[in-house]
DNA sequence: AATACGGGGAC
DNA sequence: GTCCCAGTATT
């Protein structure tokens, strides 16, 4: 099946012109990005996972360091998960790192260290969905399969002048069908990358550079003057404020760390004792800190003195995190629930911490 | 179909 | 402050 019949076929000459213009533009404007130095599927894969919901400029230093330390899928498979998370620290969406590591082990054991070339087998690996499977298959193996992600959603929505919410299933179906219909018969790797590159550099969210766009004459939004209205902004969930406390419990030159459980935020990473707080009045707050620290960790603490306040966001939550320091008084760490450990301050650098955990760690070590 | 999952860049 | 980012997995 070449096309989705729910989508009216695009004119053949129009498609040819689009492909030709796009590829010519890409030949001239392709950025020199580190994951484009080769089409090694391993490097393509690592870059695609890092790039999920993460901007190119942010990924570059992480990618360089990662492939230097793990140059092959075998090296990655042989690593400890915590080492992988340590390299991922600060990049966010840590499940990506855990899935990447798990997938590396499966590629080595189930596929003899070779990447599956077809989309179905790629999608079967953890952390690889429809986009990433298409990206690896097309970019690394030049297979004729479509991709659809942030850049191309915007680009294709404008190209069609698609007026509705592109995140809904109808919009997704239409845009995937369009991405497939536009595919040339050769040069798929360049074509798919060119779509993303044009979306990223020219067909930008705000103030698209239509006068620099090689396919402006193909673009129904541009031709109708609707490029600023399309794509429609999706309905957004409003954020919820949250107050939390992080307690650095000190025992001589050690501090108490806890490894976040599966199913909670920062799964697999380590953090200081951390919980939501409700009290405002100082006396009550001290009681709450002691009580919740005891509940969560098993240890009793003295009075907690503030270190700093960090404001940050996690998905839809706007968190105000108060960091405290206090001395261990008594008790032993819980053996049930999440793994906990007394860690010497010197060794904090070896542990993968959340971004806020790392900020607190830097503050106490000096 | 909706929601959880991080953190930072750009304006 | 807000919006956005080379999405995926789970509910």
Short mmCIF file of C-alpha atoms in Angstrom, two decimals, chain A residues 2-358:
data_model
loop_
_atom_site.label_atom_id
_atom_site.label_comp_id
_atom_site.label_asym_id
_atom_site.label_seq_id
_atom_site.Cartn_x
_atom_site.Cartn_y
_atom_site.Cartn_z
CA UNK A 2 1.62 3.17 -1.19
CA UNK A 3 -0.76 5.75 0.22
CA UNK A 4 -3.50 6.16 2.77
CA UNK A 5 -6.74 6.44 0.83
CA UNK A 6 -8.26 8.76 3.42
CA UNK A 7 -5.88 11.41 2.09
CA UNK A 8 -6.42 12.88 -1.38
CA UNK A 9 -3.41 12.14 -3.56
CA UNK A 10 -1.07 15.01 -4.22
CA UNK A 11 -0.30 15.91 -7.80
CA UNK A 12 2.62 13.97 -9.17
CA UNK A 13 4.39 16.90 -10.80
CA UNK A 14 3.90 18.96 -7.67
CA UNK A 15 5.53 16.23 -5.58
CA UNK A 16 8.47 15.94 -7.96
CA UNK A 17 9.05 19.67 -7.83
CA UNK A 18 8.84 19.65 -4.06
CA UNK A 19 11.38 16.85 -3.73
CA UNK A 20 13.79 18.45 -6.17
CA UNK A 21 13.66 21.86 -4.50
CA UNK A 22 13.98 20.40 -1.04
CA UNK A 23 16.96 18.19 -1.85
CA UNK A 24 18.74 21.02 -3.67
CA UNK A 25 18.23 23.28 -0.68
CA UNK A 26 19.51 20.60 1.70
CA UNK A 27 22.64 20.02 -0.36
CA UNK A 28 23.49 23.66 0.23
CA UNK A 29 22.29 24.18 3.79
CA UNK A 30 22.85 20.93 5.63
CA UNK A 31 24.38 21.61 9.05
CA UNK A 32 27.56 19.85 10.04
CA UNK A 33 26.25 17.92 13.05
CA UNK A 34 28.30 15.29 14.86
CA UNK A 35 25.85 12.45 14.14
CA UNK A 36 26.10 13.18 10.43
CA UNK A 37 29.76 12.24 10.18
CA UNK A 38 28.70 8.71 9.29
CA UNK A 39 25.58 6.65 8.79
CA UNK A 40 26.58 4.14 11.42
CA UNK A 41 23.18 2.94 12.69
CA UNK A 42 24.49 2.92 16.25
CA UNK A 43 25.35 6.62 16.10
CA UNK A 44 22.12 7.45 14.30
CA UNK A 45 20.22 5.58 16.97
CA UNK A 46 21.97 7.26 19.91
CA UNK A 47 21.43 10.68 18.37
CA UNK A 48 17.75 10.02 17.67
CA UNK A 49 17.10 8.94 21.24
CA UNK A 50 18.92 11.96 22.65
CA UNK A 51 17.07 14.27 20.28
CA UNK A 52 13.62 13.15 21.44
CA UNK A 53 12.02 16.31 22.82
CA UNK A 54 15.47 17.83 23.16
CA UNK A 55 17.00 20.59 21.08
CA UNK A 56 19.94 20.00 18.77
CA UNK A 57 22.26 22.44 20.56
CA UNK A 58 21.59 20.75 23.89
CA UNK A 59 22.32 17.29 22.52
CA UNK A 60 25.62 17.98 20.77
CA UNK A 61 27.98 17.83 23.80
CA UNK A 62 26.12 14.86 25.27
CA UNK A 63 26.34 12.96 22.01
CA UNK A 64 30.06 13.64 21.56
CA UNK A 65 30.88 12.45 25.06
CA UNK A 66 28.59 9.43 24.85
CA UNK A 67 29.92 7.93 21.63
CA UNK A 68 33.47 8.61 22.73
CA UNK A 69 32.94 6.47 25.81
CA UNK A 70 30.62 3.94 24.14
CA UNK A 71 31.71 3.86 20.49
CA UNK A 72 29.79 0.67 19.70
CA UNK A 73 26.62 -1.08 20.73
CA UNK A 74 28.75 -3.79 22.37
CA UNK A 75 30.51 -1.25 24.58
CA UNK A 76 27.18 0.22 25.59
CA UNK A 77 25.72 -3.21 26.31
CA UNK A 78 28.68 -3.99 28.55
CA UNK A 79 28.23 -0.84 30.64
CA UNK A 80 26.43 -0.56 33.95
CA UNK A 81 23.10 1.22 33.81
CA UNK A 82 24.25 3.73 36.41
CA UNK A 83 27.22 4.73 34.25
CA UNK A 84 24.87 5.36 31.36
CA UNK A 85 22.61 7.43 33.58
CA UNK A 86 25.59 9.41 34.83
CA UNK A 87 26.39 10.37 31.23
CA UNK A 88 22.73 11.24 30.68
CA UNK A 89 22.57 13.45 33.77
CA UNK A 90 21.05 16.84 32.94
CA UNK A 91 19.52 15.73 29.65
CA UNK A 92 16.17 14.74 31.16
CA UNK A 93 13.68 12.02 30.26
CA UNK A 94 15.89 9.42 31.88
CA UNK A 95 13.81 6.50 30.75
CA UNK A 96 15.46 7.11 27.39
CA UNK A 97 18.83 6.20 28.86
CA UNK A 98 17.51 3.08 30.55
CA UNK A 99 15.72 1.97 27.40
CA UNK A 100 18.79 2.69 25.29
CA UNK A 101 20.90 0.54 27.53
CA UNK A 102 18.32 -2.28 27.62
CA UNK A 103 17.97 -2.14 23.84
CA UNK A 104 21.74 -2.31 23.40
CA UNK A 105 21.81 -5.53 25.40
CA UNK A 106 19.02 -6.98 23.29
CA UNK A 107 20.73 -6.01 20.05
CA UNK A 108 23.86 -7.81 21.20
CA UNK A 109 22.13 -10.93 22.50
CA UNK A 110 19.19 -11.26 20.11
CA UNK A 111 20.56 -9.70 16.92
CA UNK A 112 24.21 -10.63 17.14
CA UNK A 113 25.17 -6.99 17.63
CA UNK A 114 23.66 -5.95 14.31
CA UNK A 115 20.85 -3.43 13.98
CA UNK A 116 17.55 -4.70 12.62
CA UNK A 117 16.99 -3.07 9.25
CA UNK A 118 13.24 -3.16 9.22
CA UNK A 119 10.86 -0.85 11.00
CA UNK A 120 8.83 -3.53 12.79
CA UNK A 121 11.88 -5.06 14.45
CA UNK A 122 13.27 -1.63 15.32
CA UNK A 123 9.98 -0.62 16.93
CA UNK A 124 10.07 -3.76 18.99
CA UNK A 125 13.08 -2.38 20.88
CA UNK A 126 12.47 -0.31 24.02
CA UNK A 127 12.46 3.45 23.49
CA UNK A 128 11.93 3.14 19.74
CA UNK A 129 8.53 4.25 18.50
CA UNK A 130 7.20 5.00 15.06
CA UNK A 131 9.29 8.12 14.51
CA UNK A 132 12.60 6.72 15.74
CA UNK A 133 12.15 3.44 13.87
CA UNK A 134 11.49 5.40 10.68
CA UNK A 135 14.43 7.68 11.33
CA UNK A 136 16.91 4.85 11.84
CA UNK A 137 15.59 2.82 8.91
CA UNK A 138 15.63 5.78 6.55
CA UNK A 139 18.70 7.70 7.70
CA UNK A 140 21.02 4.78 8.40
CA UNK A 141 19.69 2.23 5.90
CA UNK A 142 18.09 4.49 3.31
CA UNK A 143 14.85 2.51 3.54
CA UNK A 144 11.80 4.08 2.01
CA UNK A 145 9.84 4.84 5.18
CA UNK A 146 8.39 8.12 6.45
CA UNK A 147 9.13 10.08 9.58
CA UNK A 148 7.04 12.58 11.49
CA UNK A 149 8.27 14.72 14.36
CA UNK A 150 8.11 18.27 15.66
CA UNK A 151 9.79 19.91 12.66
CA UNK A 152 7.97 17.98 9.97
CA UNK A 153 4.61 18.19 11.71
CA UNK A 154 4.88 21.97 11.47
CA UNK A 155 6.28 21.92 7.93
CA UNK A 156 3.71 19.48 6.54
CA UNK A 157 0.82 21.16 8.33
CA UNK A 158 1.77 24.40 6.61
CA UNK A 159 2.40 22.71 3.30
CA UNK A 160 -1.17 21.35 3.34
CA UNK A 161 -2.59 24.35 5.20
CA UNK A 162 -3.96 21.81 7.65
CA UNK A 163 -6.10 23.95 9.97
CA UNK A 164 -6.78 21.66 12.93
CA UNK A 165 -4.82 20.47 15.94
CA UNK A 166 -1.92 18.42 14.59
CA UNK A 167 -1.56 16.47 17.82
CA UNK A 168 -4.97 14.82 17.48
CA UNK A 169 -5.24 11.41 15.86
CA UNK A 170 -6.87 12.77 12.70
CA UNK A 171 -4.07 15.24 12.19
CA UNK A 172 -1.47 12.61 12.89
CA UNK A 173 -3.00 10.20 10.40
CA UNK A 174 -3.11 12.82 7.67
CA UNK A 175 0.42 14.03 8.29
CA UNK A 176 1.91 10.53 8.41
CA UNK A 177 0.16 9.77 5.12
CA UNK A 178 1.55 12.96 3.65
CA UNK A 179 5.07 12.18 4.86
CA UNK A 180 4.77 8.83 3.13
CA UNK A 181 3.33 10.19 -0.07
CA UNK A 182 6.08 12.76 -0.43
CA UNK A 183 8.89 10.21 -0.22
CA UNK A 184 11.02 9.99 -3.34
CA UNK A 185 12.09 6.60 -4.66
CA UNK A 186 15.77 7.19 -3.87
CA UNK A 187 17.82 9.37 -1.51
CA UNK A 188 15.42 8.73 1.36
CA UNK A 189 18.08 9.39 3.95
CA UNK A 190 18.75 12.88 2.64
CA UNK A 191 15.11 13.57 1.96
CA UNK A 192 13.91 12.85 5.49
CA UNK A 193 16.76 14.78 7.04
CA UNK A 194 16.08 17.63 4.63
CA UNK A 195 12.46 17.83 5.77
CA UNK A 196 13.57 18.16 9.38
CA UNK A 197 16.35 20.59 8.54
CA UNK A 198 14.01 22.86 6.62
CA UNK A 199 11.47 22.71 9.42
CA UNK A 200 14.14 23.55 11.95
CA UNK A 201 15.97 26.34 10.09
CA UNK A 202 13.32 27.94 7.88
CA UNK A 203 9.83 26.74 8.72
CA UNK A 204 10.17 27.91 12.30
CA UNK A 205 7.33 28.09 14.85
CA UNK A 206 7.37 31.89 15.09
CA UNK A 207 8.05 34.09 12.07
CA UNK A 208 8.85 31.41 9.51
CA UNK A 209 11.39 32.58 6.92
CA UNK A 210 9.13 32.03 3.93
CA UNK A 211 11.19 34.33 1.72
CA UNK A 212 14.10 31.91 2.17
CA UNK A 213 12.00 28.80 1.71
CA UNK A 214 12.69 26.67 -1.37
CA UNK A 215 9.17 25.25 -1.33
CA UNK A 216 7.19 28.40 -0.56
CA UNK A 217 5.48 28.09 -3.95
CA UNK A 218 4.33 24.62 -2.91
CA UNK A 219 3.11 25.74 0.50
CA UNK A 220 -0.65 26.20 0.78
CA UNK A 221 -0.32 28.10 4.05
CA UNK A 222 2.13 30.56 2.51
CA UNK A 223 0.07 30.94 -0.65
CA UNK A 224 -2.95 31.75 1.52
CA UNK A 225 -0.98 33.97 3.89
CA UNK A 226 -1.74 31.60 6.77
CA UNK A 227 1.80 30.64 7.79
CA UNK A 228 1.44 32.48 11.11
CA UNK A 229 -1.87 30.77 11.91
CA UNK A 230 -0.80 27.24 11.05
CA UNK A 231 -0.24 24.93 12.76
CA UNK A 232 -3.02 25.63 15.25
CA UNK A 233 -1.75 25.82 18.80
CA UNK A 234 -2.77 22.72 20.73
CA UNK A 235 -4.87 23.09 23.83
CA UNK A 236 -2.49 23.22 26.76
CA UNK A 237 -2.85 21.80 30.25
CA UNK A 238 -2.27 24.39 32.92
CA UNK A 239 0.53 23.84 35.36
CA UNK A 240 0.11 23.07 39.04
CA UNK A 241 2.31 24.65 41.71
CA UNK A 242 3.99 22.24 44.10
CA UNK A 243 6.11 22.73 47.21
CA UNK A 244 8.80 20.21 47.99
CA UNK A 245 11.73 19.84 50.34
CA UNK A 246 15.04 18.06 49.84
CA UNK A 247 16.92 17.09 52.99
CA UNK A 248 20.67 16.63 52.94
CA UNK A 249 21.18 14.38 55.93
CA UNK A 250 24.84 14.49 57.00
CA UNK A 251 26.63 11.83 58.97
CA UNK A 252 30.25 12.96 59.35
CA UNK A 253 31.50 13.28 55.77
CA UNK A 254 28.67 11.19 54.34
CA UNK A 255 25.21 12.12 53.11
CA UNK A 256 22.10 10.02 52.67
CA UNK A 257 21.13 9.19 49.10
CA UNK A 258 18.14 7.30 47.82
CA UNK A 259 17.71 5.71 44.41
CA UNK A 260 14.41 6.71 42.84
CA UNK A 261 12.09 3.78 42.19
CA UNK A 262 10.62 2.62 38.94
CA UNK A 263 7.38 4.47 38.41
CA UNK A 264 8.45 7.65 40.15
CA UNK A 265 10.20 10.66 38.69
CA UNK A 266 13.91 10.24 38.04
CA UNK A 267 13.60 6.46 38.14
CA UNK A 268 17.06 4.98 38.48
CA UNK A 269 18.69 8.25 39.51
CA UNK A 270 19.81 9.05 43.03
CA UNK A 271 18.56 11.97 45.06
CA UNK A 272 18.51 13.35 48.55
CA UNK A 273 15.52 12.61 50.72
CA UNK A 274 12.78 14.51 48.98
CA UNK A 275 9.05 14.94 49.49
CA UNK A 276 6.10 17.28 49.14
CA UNK A 277 5.50 19.71 51.99
CA UNK A 278 2.34 21.46 53.17
CA UNK A 279 3.34 23.46 56.27
CA UNK A 280 4.23 27.13 56.14
CA UNK A 281 4.60 28.06 59.76
CA UNK A 282 8.27 27.41 60.76
CA UNK A 283 7.59 25.32 63.85
CA UNK A 284 5.16 23.07 62.00
CA UNK A 285 7.47 22.87 59.02
CA UNK A 286 10.35 21.57 61.14
CA UNK A 287 8.05 18.89 62.50
CA UNK A 288 6.93 17.94 59.03
CA UNK A 289 10.52 17.71 57.77
CA UNK A 290 11.53 15.43 60.64
CA UNK A 291 8.48 13.25 60.36
CA UNK A 292 8.60 12.78 56.61
CA UNK A 293 12.35 12.21 56.60
CA UNK A 294 11.82 9.49 59.19
CA UNK A 295 8.97 7.92 57.20
CA UNK A 296 10.82 7.93 53.92
CA UNK A 297 14.33 7.00 55.04
CA UNK A 298 14.09 5.51 58.52
CA UNK A 299 16.50 7.96 60.13
CA UNK A 300 15.85 10.72 62.66
CA UNK A 301 17.30 14.14 62.08
CA UNK A 302 18.03 17.31 64.03
CA UNK A 303 16.76 20.72 63.08
CA UNK A 304 17.01 21.47 59.38
CA UNK A 305 18.72 24.64 58.18
CA UNK A 306 17.89 26.04 54.74
CA UNK A 307 20.56 25.89 52.02
CA UNK A 308 18.78 27.29 49.00
CA UNK A 309 15.52 27.39 47.11
CA UNK A 310 15.31 26.06 43.58
CA UNK A 311 12.43 26.71 41.24
CA UNK A 312 12.04 24.26 38.40
CA UNK A 313 9.43 22.56 36.28
CA UNK A 314 8.73 18.90 35.75
CA UNK A 315 6.17 18.31 33.04
CA UNK A 316 3.05 20.11 34.26
CA UNK A 317 4.32 20.87 37.77
CA UNK A 318 5.99 24.09 38.79
CA UNK A 319 8.01 23.05 41.76
CA UNK A 320 9.47 25.23 44.47
CA UNK A 321 12.08 23.07 46.12
CA UNK A 322 13.53 24.11 49.46
CA UNK A 323 16.87 22.47 50.18
CA UNK A 324 17.84 21.83 53.80
CA UNK A 325 20.87 20.51 55.56
CA UNK A 326 20.75 18.65 58.83
CA UNK A 327 22.66 16.16 60.96
CA UNK A 328 21.85 12.53 61.37
CA UNK A 329 20.70 11.78 64.91
CA UNK A 330 19.64 8.15 65.13
CA UNK A 331 18.02 5.22 63.38
CA UNK A 332 18.98 3.00 60.47
CA UNK A 333 18.02 3.39 56.84
CA UNK A 334 14.98 1.46 55.65
CA UNK A 335 15.78 -1.85 54.04
CA UNK A 336 12.41 -2.02 52.31
CA UNK A 337 11.43 0.22 49.43
CA UNK A 338 13.94 2.20 47.43
CA UNK A 339 17.65 1.52 47.78
CA UNK A 340 19.37 3.94 50.16
CA UNK A 341 23.01 4.47 50.98
CA UNK A 342 25.37 6.68 52.95
CA UNK A 343 27.66 8.19 50.35
CA UNK A 344 30.83 10.13 51.04
CA UNK A 345 30.66 13.65 49.72
CA UNK A 346 33.75 12.98 47.61
CA UNK A 347 31.94 10.20 45.78
CA UNK A 348 28.81 12.17 44.92
CA UNK A 349 30.29 12.84 41.50
CA UNK A 350 30.06 9.14 40.69
CA UNK A 351 26.31 8.98 41.23
CA UNK A 352 23.73 10.01 38.65
CA UNK A 353 21.65 12.71 40.32
CA UNK A 354 18.65 14.74 39.26
CA UNK A 355 19.41 18.26 38.16
CA UNK A 356 18.29 19.68 41.50
CA UNK A 357 20.16 16.96 43.35
CA UNK A 358 23.34 17.97 41.57
#
